[in-house]
Short mmCIF file of C-alpha atoms in Angstrom, two decimals:
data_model
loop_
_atom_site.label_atom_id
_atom_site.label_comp_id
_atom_site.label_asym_id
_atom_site.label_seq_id
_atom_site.Cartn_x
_atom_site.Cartn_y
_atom_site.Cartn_z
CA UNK D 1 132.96 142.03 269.16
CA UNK D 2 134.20 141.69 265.36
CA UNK D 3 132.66 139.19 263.11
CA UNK D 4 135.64 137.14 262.20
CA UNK D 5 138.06 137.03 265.78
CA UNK D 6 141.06 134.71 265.52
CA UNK D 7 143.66 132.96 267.56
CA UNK D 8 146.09 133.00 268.29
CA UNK D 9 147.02 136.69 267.51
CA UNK D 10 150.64 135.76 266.98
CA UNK D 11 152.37 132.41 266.62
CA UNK D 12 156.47 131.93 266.61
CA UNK D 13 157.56 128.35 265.28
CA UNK D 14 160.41 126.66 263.77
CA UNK D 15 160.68 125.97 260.10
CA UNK D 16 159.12 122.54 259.41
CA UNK D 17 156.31 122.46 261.78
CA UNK D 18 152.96 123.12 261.49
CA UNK D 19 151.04 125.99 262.17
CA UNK D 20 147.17 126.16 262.96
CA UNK D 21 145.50 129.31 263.22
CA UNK D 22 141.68 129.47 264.12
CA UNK D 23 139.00 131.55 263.73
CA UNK D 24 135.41 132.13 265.12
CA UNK D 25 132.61 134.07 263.59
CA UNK D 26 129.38 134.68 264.78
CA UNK D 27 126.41 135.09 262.01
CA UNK D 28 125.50 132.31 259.16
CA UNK D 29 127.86 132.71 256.40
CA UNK D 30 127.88 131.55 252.26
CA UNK D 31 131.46 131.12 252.69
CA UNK D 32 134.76 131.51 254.82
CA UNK D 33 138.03 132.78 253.07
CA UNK D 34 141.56 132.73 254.26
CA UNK D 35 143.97 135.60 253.28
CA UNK D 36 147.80 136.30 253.27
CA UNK D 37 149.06 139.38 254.00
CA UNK D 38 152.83 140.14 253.44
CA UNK D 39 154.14 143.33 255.59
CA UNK D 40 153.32 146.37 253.88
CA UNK D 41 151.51 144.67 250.84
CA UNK D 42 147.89 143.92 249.78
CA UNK D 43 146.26 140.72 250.79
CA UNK D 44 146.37 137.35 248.62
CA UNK D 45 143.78 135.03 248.74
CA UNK D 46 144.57 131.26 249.99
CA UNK D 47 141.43 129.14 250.20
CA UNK D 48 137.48 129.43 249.69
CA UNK D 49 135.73 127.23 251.74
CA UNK D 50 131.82 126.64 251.38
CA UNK D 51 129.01 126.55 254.26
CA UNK D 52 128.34 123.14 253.29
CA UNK D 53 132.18 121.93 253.18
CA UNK D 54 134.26 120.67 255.87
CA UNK D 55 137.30 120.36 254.98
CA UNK D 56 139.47 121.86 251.78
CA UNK D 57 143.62 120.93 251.28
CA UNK D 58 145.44 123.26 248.55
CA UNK D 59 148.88 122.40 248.65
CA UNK D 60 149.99 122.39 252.05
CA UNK D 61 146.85 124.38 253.30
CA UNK D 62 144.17 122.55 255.27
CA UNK D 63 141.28 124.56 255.93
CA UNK D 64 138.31 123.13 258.38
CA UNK D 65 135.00 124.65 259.14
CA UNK D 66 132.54 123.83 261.36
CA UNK D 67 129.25 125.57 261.45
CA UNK D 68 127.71 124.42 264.37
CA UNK D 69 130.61 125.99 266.40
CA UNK D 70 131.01 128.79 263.71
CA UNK D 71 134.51 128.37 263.44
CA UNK D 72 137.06 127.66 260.86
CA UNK D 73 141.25 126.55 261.04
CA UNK D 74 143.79 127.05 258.83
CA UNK D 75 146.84 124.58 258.68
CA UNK D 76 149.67 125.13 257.19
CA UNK D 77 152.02 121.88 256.98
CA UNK D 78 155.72 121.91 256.60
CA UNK D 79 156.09 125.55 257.42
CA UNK D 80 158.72 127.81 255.74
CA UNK D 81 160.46 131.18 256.47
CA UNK D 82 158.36 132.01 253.66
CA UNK D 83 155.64 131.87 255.12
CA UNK D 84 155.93 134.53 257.66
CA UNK D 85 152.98 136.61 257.55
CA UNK D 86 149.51 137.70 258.72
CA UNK D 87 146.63 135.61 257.93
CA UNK D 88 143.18 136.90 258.00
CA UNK D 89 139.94 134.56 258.14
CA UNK D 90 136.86 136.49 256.09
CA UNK D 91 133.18 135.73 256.32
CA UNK D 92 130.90 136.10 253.56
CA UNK D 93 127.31 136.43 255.64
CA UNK D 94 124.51 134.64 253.98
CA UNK D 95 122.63 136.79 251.75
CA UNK D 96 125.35 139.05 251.95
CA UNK D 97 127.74 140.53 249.47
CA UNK D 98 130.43 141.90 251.74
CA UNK D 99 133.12 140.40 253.49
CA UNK D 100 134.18 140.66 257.27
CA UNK D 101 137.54 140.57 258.33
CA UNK D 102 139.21 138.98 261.38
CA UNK D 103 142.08 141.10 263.33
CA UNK D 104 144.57 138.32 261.83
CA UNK D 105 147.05 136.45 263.08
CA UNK D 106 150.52 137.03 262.98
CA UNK D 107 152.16 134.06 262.09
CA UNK D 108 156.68 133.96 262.44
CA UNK D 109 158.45 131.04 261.32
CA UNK D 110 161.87 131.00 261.82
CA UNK D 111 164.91 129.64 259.81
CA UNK A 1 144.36 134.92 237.94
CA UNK A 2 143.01 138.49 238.80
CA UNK A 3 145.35 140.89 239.08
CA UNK A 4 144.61 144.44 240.77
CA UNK A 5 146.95 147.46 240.46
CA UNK A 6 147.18 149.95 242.53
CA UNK A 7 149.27 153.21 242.35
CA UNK A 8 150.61 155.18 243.94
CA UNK A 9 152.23 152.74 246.59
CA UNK A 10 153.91 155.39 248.52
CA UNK A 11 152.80 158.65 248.74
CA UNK A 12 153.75 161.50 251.12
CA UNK A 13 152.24 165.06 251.08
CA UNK A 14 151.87 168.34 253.02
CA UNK A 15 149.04 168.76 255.61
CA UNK A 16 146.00 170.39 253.34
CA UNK A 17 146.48 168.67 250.11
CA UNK A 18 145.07 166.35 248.04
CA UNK A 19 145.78 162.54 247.30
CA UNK A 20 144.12 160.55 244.41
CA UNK A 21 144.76 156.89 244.65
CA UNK A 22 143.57 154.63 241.84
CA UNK A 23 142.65 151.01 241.37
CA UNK A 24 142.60 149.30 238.17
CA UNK A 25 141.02 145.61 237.79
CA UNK A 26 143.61 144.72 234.92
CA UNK A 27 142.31 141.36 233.03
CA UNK A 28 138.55 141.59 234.29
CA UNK A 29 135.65 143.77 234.74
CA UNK A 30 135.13 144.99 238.08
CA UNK A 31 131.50 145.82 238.66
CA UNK A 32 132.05 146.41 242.71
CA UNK A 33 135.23 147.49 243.98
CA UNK A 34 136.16 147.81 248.28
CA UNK A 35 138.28 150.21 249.83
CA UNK A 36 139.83 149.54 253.18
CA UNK A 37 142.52 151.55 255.37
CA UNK A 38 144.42 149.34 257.48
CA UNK A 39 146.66 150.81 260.94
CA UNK A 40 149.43 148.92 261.64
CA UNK A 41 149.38 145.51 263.51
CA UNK A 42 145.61 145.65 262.70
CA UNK A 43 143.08 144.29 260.52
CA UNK A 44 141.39 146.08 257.27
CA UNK A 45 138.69 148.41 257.85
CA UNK A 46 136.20 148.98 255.51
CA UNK A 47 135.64 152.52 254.31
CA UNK A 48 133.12 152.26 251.12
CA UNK A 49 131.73 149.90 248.17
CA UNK A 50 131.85 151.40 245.20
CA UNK A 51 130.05 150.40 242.23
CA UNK A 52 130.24 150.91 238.73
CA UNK A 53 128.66 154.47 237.68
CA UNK A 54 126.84 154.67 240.87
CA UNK A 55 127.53 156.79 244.22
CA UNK A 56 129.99 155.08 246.16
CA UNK A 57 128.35 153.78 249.64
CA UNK A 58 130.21 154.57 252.56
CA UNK A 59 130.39 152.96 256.45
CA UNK A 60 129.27 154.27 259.65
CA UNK A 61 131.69 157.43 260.52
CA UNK A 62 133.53 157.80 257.06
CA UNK A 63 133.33 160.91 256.15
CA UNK A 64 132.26 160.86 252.40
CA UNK A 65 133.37 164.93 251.79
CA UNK A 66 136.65 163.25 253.07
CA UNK A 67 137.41 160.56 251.15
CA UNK A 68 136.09 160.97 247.77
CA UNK A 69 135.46 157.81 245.49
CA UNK A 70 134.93 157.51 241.66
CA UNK A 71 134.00 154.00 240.29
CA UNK A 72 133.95 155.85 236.49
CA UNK A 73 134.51 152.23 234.71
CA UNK A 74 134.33 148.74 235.14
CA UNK A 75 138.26 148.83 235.72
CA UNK A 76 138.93 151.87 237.40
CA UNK A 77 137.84 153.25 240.90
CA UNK A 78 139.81 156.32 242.56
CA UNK A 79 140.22 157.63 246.01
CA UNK A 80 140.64 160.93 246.66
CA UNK A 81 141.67 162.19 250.64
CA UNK A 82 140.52 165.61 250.36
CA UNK A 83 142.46 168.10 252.74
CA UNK A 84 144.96 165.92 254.44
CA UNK A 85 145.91 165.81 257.83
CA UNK A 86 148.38 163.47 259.90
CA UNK A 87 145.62 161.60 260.96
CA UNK A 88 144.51 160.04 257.89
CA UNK A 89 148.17 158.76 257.38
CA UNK A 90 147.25 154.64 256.56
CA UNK A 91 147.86 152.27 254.51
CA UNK A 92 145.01 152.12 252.04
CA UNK A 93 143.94 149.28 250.56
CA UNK A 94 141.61 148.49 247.45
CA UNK A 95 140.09 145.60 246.21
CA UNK A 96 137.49 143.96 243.18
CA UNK A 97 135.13 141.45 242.94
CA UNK A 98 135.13 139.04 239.69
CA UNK A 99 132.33 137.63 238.50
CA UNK A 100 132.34 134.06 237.66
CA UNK A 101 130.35 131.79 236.02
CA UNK A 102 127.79 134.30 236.49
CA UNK A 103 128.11 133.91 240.22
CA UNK A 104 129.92 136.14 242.79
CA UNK A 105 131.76 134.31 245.22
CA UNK A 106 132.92 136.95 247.46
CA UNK A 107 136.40 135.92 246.71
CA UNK A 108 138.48 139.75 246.28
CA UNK A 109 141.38 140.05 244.80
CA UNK A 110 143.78 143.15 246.20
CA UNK A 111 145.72 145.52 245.36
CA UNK A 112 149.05 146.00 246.64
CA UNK A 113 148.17 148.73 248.67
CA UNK A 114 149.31 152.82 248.98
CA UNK A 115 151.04 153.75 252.39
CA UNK A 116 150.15 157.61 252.62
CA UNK A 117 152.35 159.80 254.69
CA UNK A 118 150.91 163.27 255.31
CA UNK A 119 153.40 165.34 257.11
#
């Protein structure tokens, strides 16, 4: 299976909650990346976090990784209609110089 | 922070033609640039690397004769689908690297993607 597999593959919540999305990888990695992807647009990049970090916060993003379980979450606090999107989860392998991609999640909040 | 255009966004041609799509790093030099094709409801695949004034490198069952890239300057990399057919309607997707403080974090930056329509 895919470097990069996250869960759930869609998630439906009400404006104001929170949202976690996870994601598992399987090979060492330099660093994990979260991306936003708007329907029918290119991706945005949220949040870099390092092999030897735990735990980043940009705004109301909370990324975790842990390496001994290879996997990585993505919270996103407070959520807004705005925020409807997919978000990916993308390995950088060590030694690498390419990214993997996870199949995404599909994340709805309503009004 | 990096921006990456990429025209055109919509596209739609005849069965047989030919489709150039380009990708321009806009306020940085893009010495490695990605492109992906993405189905819908699914995640990006990666079709070739493409660096600066060197042969593109392409994945396992792209066909290179197919989808012709051109990386002719450090802010410029084009995709060509030769001979379309229905099949290779997608939405295709560049992106660049950056290099920062002489170190290249992975981090891409995207462009905002072409959906191409081949009837």
């Amino acid at each position: 299976s895919q470097q990069g597999e996250e869960d759930p593959q869609a998630l439906s919540i009400q404006e104001g909650e929170n949202a976690t999305m996870n994601c598992s990888y399987k090979t060492s990695i330099n660093n994990l990346q979260w991306y936003r992807q708007n329907s029918g647009r290119g991706l945005v990049h949220l949040i870099l976090i390092r092999s030897n970090e735990r735990e980043k916060h940009s705004g109301r993003l909370r990324v975790t990784l842990d390496t001994s379980k290879k996997s990585s979450s993505l919270l996103i606090t407070a959520s807004r209609a705005a925020d409807t999107a997919s978000y990916f989860c993308a390995t950088l392998p060590a030694g690498g110089s390419r990214l993997t991609f996870g199949e995404g999640t599909q994340l709805t909040v309503n009004p | 922070g990096a921006v990456v255009s990429q025209h055109p966004s919509r596209v739609i041609c005849k069965s047989g033609t030919s489709v150039k799509i380009e990708c321009r790093s806009l306020d940085f030099q893009a010495t490695t640039m990605f492109w992906y094709r993405q189905f819908p409801k699914q995640s990006l695949m990666l079709m070739a690397t493409s660096n600066e004034g060197s042969k593109a490198t392409y994945e396992q069952g792209v066909e290179k004769d197919k989808f012709l890239i051109n990386h002719a300057s450090l802010t410029l990399s084009t995709l060509t689908v030769t001979s379309a057919h229905p099949e290779d309607s997608s939405f295709y997707i560049c992106s660049a690297t950056a290099m920062r403080n002489r170190a290249n974090t992975g981090e891409l930056f995207f462009g905002e993607g072409s959906r191409l329509t081949v009837l």
